[in-house]
Coordinates of C-alpha atoms in Angstrom, one line a residue:
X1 CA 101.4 121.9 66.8
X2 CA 100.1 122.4 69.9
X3 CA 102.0 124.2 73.0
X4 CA 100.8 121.5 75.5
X5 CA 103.0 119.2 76.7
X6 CA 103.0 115.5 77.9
X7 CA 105.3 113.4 79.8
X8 CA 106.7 110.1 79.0
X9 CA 108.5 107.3 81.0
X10 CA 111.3 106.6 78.0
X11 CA 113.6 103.6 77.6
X12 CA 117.0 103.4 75.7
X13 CA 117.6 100.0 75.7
X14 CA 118.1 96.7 77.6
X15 CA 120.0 97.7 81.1
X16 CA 120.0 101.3 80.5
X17 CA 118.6 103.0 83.2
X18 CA 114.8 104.6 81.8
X19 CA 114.5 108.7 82.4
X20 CA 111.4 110.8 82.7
X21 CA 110.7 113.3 79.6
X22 CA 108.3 115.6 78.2
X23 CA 107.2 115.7 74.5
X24 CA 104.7 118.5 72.8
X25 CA 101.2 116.9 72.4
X26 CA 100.7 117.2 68.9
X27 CA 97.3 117.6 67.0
X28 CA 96.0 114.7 65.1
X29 CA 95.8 114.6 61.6
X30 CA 92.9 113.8 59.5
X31 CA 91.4 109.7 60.7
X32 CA 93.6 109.9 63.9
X33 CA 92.6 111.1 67.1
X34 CA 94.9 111.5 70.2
X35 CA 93.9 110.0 73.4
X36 CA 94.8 110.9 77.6
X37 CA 96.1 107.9 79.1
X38 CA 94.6 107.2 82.6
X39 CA 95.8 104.3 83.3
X40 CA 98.4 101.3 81.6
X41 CA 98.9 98.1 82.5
X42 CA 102.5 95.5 82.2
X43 CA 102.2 93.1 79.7
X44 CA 104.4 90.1 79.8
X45 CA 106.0 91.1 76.6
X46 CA 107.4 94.7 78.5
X47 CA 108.7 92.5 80.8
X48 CA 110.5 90.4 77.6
X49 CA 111.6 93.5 76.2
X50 CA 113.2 95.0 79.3
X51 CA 114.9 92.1 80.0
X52 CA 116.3 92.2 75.9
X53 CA 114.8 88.8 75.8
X54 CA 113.7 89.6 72.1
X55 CA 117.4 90.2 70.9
X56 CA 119.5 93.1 70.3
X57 CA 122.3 94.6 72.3
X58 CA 122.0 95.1 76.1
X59 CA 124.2 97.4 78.1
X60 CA 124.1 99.8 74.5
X61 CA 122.1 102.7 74.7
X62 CA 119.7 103.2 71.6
X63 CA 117.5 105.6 70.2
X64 CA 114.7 106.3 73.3
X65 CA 111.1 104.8 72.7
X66 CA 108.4 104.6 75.0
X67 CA 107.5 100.9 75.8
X68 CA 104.1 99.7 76.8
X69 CA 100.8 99.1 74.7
X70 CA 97.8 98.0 77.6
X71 CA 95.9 100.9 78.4
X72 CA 92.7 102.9 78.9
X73 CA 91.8 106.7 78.6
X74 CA 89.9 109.5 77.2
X75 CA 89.9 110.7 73.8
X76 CA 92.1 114.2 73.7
X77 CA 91.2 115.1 70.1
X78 CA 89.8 114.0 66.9
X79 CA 91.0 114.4 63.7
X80 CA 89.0 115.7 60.8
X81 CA 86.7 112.7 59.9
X82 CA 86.5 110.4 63.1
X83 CA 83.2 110.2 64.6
X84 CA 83.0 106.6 65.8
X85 CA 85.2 103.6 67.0
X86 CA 86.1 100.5 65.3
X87 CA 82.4 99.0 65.8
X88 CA 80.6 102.3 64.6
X89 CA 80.0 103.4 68.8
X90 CA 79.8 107.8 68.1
X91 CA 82.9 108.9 70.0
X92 CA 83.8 112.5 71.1
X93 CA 86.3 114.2 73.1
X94 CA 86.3 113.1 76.7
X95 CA 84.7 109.3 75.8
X96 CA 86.8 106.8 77.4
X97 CA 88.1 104.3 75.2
X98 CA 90.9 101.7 75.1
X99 CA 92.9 100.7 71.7
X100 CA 94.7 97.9 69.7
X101 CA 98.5 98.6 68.6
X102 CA 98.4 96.7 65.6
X103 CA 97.7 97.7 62.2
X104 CA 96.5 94.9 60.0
X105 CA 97.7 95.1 55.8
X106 CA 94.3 93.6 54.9
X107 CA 96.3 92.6 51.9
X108 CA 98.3 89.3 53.0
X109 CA 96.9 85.6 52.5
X110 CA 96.8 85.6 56.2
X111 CA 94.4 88.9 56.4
X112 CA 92.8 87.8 53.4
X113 CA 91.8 84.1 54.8
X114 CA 91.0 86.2 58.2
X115 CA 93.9 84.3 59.8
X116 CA 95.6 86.0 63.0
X117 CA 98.3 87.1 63.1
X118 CA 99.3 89.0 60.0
X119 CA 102.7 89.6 59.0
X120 CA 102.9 92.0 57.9
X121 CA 101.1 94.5 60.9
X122 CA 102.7 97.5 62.0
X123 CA 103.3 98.4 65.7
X124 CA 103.9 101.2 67.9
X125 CA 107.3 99.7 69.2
X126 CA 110.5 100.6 67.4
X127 CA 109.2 104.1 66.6
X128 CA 111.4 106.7 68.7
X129 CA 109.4 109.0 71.0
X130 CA 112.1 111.7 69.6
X131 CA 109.9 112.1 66.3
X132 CA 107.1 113.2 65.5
X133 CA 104.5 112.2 67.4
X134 CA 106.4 111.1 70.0
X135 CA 103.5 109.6 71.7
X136 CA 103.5 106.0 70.4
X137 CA 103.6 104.0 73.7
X138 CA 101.9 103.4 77.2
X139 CA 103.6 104.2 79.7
X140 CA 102.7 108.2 79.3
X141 CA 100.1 110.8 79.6
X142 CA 99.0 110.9 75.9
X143 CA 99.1 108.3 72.9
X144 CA 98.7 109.1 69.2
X145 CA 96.3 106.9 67.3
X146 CA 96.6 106.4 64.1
X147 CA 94.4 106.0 61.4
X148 CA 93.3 102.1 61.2
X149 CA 94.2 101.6 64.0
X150 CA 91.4 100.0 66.3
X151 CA 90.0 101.7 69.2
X152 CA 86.4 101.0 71.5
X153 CA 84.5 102.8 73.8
X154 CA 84.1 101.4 77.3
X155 CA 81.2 100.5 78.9
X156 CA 80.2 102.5 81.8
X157 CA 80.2 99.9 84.0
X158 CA 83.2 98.9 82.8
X159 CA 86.2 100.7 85.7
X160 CA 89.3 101.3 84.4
X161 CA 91.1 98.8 86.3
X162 CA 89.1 96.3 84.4
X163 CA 89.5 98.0 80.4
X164 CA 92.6 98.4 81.3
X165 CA 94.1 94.6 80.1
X166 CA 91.5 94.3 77.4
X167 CA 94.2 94.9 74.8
X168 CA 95.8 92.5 74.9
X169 CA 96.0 90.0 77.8
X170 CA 92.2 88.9 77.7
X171 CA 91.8 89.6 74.1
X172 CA 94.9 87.3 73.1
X173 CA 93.1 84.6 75.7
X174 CA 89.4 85.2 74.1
X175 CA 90.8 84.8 70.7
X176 CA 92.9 81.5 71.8
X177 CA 89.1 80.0 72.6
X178 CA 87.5 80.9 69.8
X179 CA 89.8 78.0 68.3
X180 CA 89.0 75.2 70.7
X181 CA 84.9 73.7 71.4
X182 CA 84.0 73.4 74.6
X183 CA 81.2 69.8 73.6
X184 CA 78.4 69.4 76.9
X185 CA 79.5 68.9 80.0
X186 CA 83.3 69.3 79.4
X187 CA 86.3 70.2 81.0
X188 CA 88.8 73.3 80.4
X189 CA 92.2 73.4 82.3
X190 CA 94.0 76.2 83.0
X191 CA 98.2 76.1 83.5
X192 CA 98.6 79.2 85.4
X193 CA 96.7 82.2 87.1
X194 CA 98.2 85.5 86.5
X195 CA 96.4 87.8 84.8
X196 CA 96.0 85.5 81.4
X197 CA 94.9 82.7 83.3
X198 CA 92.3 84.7 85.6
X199 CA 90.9 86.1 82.4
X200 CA 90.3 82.9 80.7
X201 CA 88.0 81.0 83.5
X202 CA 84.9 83.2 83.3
X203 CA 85.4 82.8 79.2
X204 CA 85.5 79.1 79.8
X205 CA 82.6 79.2 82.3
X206 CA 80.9 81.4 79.5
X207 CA 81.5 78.9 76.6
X208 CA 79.6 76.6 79.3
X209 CA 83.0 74.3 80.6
X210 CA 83.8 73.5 83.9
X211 CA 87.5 75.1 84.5
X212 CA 90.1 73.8 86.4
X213 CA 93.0 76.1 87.5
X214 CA 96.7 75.0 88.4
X215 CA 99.4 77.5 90.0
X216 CA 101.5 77.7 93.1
X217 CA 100.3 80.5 94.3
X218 CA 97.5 80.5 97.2
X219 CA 96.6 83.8 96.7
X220 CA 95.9 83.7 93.2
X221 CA 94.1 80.4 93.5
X222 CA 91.6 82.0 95.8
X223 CA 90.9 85.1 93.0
X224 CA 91.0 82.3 90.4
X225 CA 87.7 80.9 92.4
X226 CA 86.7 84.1 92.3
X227 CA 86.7 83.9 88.6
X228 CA 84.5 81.0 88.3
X229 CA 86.7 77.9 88.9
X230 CA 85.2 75.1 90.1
X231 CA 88.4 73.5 91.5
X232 CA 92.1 74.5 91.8
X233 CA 95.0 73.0 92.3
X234 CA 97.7 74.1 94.2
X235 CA 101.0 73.0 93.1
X236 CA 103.1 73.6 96.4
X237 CA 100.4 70.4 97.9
X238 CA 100.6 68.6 94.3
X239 CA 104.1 69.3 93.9
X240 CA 105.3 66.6 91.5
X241 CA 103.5 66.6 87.6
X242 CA 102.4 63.1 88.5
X243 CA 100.8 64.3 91.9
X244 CA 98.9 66.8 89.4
X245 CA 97.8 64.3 86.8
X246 CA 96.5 62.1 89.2
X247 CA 94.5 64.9 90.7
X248 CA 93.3 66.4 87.4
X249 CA 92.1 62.5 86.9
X250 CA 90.2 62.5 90.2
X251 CA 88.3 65.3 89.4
X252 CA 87.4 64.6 86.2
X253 CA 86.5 61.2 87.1
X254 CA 88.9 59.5 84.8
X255 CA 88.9 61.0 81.9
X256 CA 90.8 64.4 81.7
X257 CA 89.8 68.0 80.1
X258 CA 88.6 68.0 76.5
X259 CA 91.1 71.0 76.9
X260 CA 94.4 72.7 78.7
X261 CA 95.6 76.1 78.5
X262 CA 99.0 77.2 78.7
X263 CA 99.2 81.0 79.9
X264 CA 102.4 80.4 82.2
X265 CA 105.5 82.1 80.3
X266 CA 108.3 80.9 81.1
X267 CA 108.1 77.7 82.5
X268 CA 108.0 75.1 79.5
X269 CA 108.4 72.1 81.2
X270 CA 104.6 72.4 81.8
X271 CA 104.1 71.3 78.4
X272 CA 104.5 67.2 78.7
X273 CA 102.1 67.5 81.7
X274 CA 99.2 69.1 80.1
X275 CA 99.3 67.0 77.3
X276 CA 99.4 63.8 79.4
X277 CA 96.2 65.2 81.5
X278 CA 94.4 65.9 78.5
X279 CA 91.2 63.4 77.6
X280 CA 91.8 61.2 73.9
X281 CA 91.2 63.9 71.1
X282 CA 91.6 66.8 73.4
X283 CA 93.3 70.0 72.5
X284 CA 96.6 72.0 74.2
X285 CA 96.5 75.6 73.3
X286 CA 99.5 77.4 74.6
X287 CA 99.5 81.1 74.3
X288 CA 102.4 82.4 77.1
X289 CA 105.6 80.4 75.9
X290 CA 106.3 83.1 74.0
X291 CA 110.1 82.9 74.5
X292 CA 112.6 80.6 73.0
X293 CA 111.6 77.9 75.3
X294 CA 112.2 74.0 73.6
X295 CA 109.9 71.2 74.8
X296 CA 110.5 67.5 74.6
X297 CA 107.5 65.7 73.1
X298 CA 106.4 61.9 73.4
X299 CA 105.0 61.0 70.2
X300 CA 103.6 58.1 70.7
X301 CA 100.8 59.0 73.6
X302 CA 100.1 62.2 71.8
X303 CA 99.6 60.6 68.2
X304 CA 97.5 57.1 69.9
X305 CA 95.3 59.8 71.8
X306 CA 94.4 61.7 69.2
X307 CA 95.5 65.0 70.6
X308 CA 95.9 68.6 69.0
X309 CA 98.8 71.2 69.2
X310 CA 97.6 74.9 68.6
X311 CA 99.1 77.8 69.5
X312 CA 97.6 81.4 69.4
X313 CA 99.1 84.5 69.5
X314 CA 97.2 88.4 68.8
X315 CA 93.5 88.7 68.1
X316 CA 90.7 90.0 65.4
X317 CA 89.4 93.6 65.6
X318 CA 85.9 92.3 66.8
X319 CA 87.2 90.3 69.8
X320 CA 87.9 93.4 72.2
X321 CA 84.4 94.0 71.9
X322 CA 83.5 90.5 72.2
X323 CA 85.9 91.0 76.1
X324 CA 84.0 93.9 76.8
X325 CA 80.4 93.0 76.0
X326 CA 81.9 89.5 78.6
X327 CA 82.8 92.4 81.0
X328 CA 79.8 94.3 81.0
X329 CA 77.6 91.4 81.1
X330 CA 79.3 89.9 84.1
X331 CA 80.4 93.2 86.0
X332 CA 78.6 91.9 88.8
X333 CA 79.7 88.2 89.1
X334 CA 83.3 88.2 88.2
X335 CA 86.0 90.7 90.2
X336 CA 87.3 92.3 86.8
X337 CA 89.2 94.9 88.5
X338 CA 90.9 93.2 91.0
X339 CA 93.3 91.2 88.3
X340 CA 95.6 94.6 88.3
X341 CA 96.9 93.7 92.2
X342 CA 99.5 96.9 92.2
X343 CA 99.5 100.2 91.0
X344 CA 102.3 102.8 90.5
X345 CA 102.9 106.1 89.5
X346 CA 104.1 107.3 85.8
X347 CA 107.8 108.1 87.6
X348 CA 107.8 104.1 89.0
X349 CA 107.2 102.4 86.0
X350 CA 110.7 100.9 86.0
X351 CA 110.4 99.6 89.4
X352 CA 106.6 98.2 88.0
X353 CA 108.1 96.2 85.2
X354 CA 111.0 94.7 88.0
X355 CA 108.0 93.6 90.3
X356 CA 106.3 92.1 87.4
X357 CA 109.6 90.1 86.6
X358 CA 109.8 88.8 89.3
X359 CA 106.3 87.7 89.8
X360 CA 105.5 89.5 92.9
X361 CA 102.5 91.1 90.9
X362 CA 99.3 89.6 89.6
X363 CA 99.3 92.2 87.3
X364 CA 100.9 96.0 87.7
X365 CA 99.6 99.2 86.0
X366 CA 100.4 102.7 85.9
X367 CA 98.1 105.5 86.9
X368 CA 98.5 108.5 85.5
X369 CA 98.0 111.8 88.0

């Protein structure tokens, strides 16, 4: 074991205040590899969890666990056998790289059709940063990878700021597309521009649609442009879902998007609208209603048009690398880094994952001293 030690932002539970605390870094074992964490960003699903919106007792304080699963850094160590990353890239201490959580069985039907997710996968969360190796979250100076799990080296062009979100808002949104076709001149709508949303019009763009963005938030609108829209909508001067339909129809002279995606968590009643803007046979992919959100549907539109219902959650190993080759290629066109719109320090995190609640973030990270 080694005599370094790391600090770690560590929550107890639902309304239990989080405390600062310091772990020893241990020393990988063989086909792991510990990494320093530079920076971490907030995933909507931190915000779930520290709001106990995925069950369990609030209020009651529970073994500690370090929360958080977004981030970028530098390998620390190897263990005895690692040389290279998930795609065969040589790694070595110092190589910045950024990770996966999960840990695919690669013996259920769902891993053995290929089929995202799988589930039987095993993740960081849950594990108490009081055991060994205590380093099994983001929002801290070190993580412990272990072996299987999937990890990439970055680009150099590639800032941290940008590698940051790879895993797993633009991966989740990369591997939502690869279920959808974008035919010849077609339309892609997009419910929402956080960080998601922003994410998903250069992949649209790159799949060779023309992208439509909806929010109600000016400022995000004008980095959605940014990101390759050719025309937003802004739902405080559309403000009723027929005001938007009617626009979307405009635009798309008539006929609608071949498809809409749904990246706004929490708002549900989005839902009948996108369906009703979509063209006959389009598609509605909805990856951010993650909660337990019910949704009224009219049948009888949605059978007579044709339309499909898919929703996608997680992603293969080889889309990361699919994001980053996207990133690399279009460093220069698209603002990667400016989709993380706050930073805070290790000691803040808390206060990061309230300003992400309530929405008064694009998209908040933590940078590590």
């Amino acid at each position: 074991m080694s005599a370094l030690m790391g600090k770690a932002v560590v929550n107890f539970g639902p309304g239990i205040p989080w405390e600062m605390r310091e772990y020893p870094v241990p020393s990988p074992k063989p086909g792991a590899m510990v990494l320093k964490i530079s920076m971490a960003s907030i995933c909507g699903s931190d915000v779930h969890a520290y709001l106990g919106e995925f069950g369990g007792p609030k209020g009651v304080r529970q073994k500690p666990s370090i929360l958080g699963h977004e981030f970028v850094g530098r390998v620390h160590e190897l263990g005895e056998g690692v040389c290279t990353d998930t795609v065969g890239r040589r790694l070595e201490v110092g190589d910045r790289v950024l990770w996966s959580p999960s840990m695919l069985c690669g013996r259920c039907p769902s891993c053995l059709r290929e089929v995202v997710p799988c589930p039987n996968r095993k993740e960081h969360q849950g594990t108490t940063s009081d055991d060994w190796p205590h380093f099994k979250g983001a929002f801290a100076e070190y993580y412990y990878l272990n072996p299987g799990q999937w990890v990439y080296k970055v680009p150099d062009v590639v800032p941290d700021s940008a590698a940051v979100y790879v895993d797993c808002a633009a991966a989740t949104v990369a591997y939502a597309l690869t279920k959808v076709d974008f035919p010849m001149g077609s339309w892609g709508l997009i419910q929402g521009a956080g960080g998601l949303g922003l994410c998903a019009a250069p992949m649209m763009k790159d799949r060779g649609a023309r992208v439509i963005v909806v929010d109600k938030r000016a400022e995000r609108l004008e980095l959605a442009r940014a990101f390759g829209a050719d025309h937003t909508i802004d739902g405080t001067e559309y403000p009723t879902p027929e005001s938007r339909i009617e626009r979307v129809r405009e635009l798309t002279k008539g006929v609608g998007p071949e498809v809409v995606l749904e990246v706004v968590a929490g708002a549900p009643e989005v839902v009948p609208e996108g369906l009703e803007m979509l063209a006959i046979g389009g598609t509605y992919l909805t990856v951010g209603l993650v909660g337990p959100y019910p949704v009224t549907i009219e049948m009888g539109p949605f059978i007579n048009k044709g339309l499909r219902l898919i929703g996608s959650a997680q992603f293969k190993a080889a889309t990361m690398a699919d994001v980053l080759d996207l990133m690399e290629r279009t460093i220069d066109k698209y603002p990667w880094d400016k989709v993380i719109s706050h930073t805070f320090r290790l000691e803040d995190t808390e206060e990061a994952i309230k300003q992400a609640a309530a929405g008064k973030v694009v998209r908040a990270a933590v940078v590590m001293d």
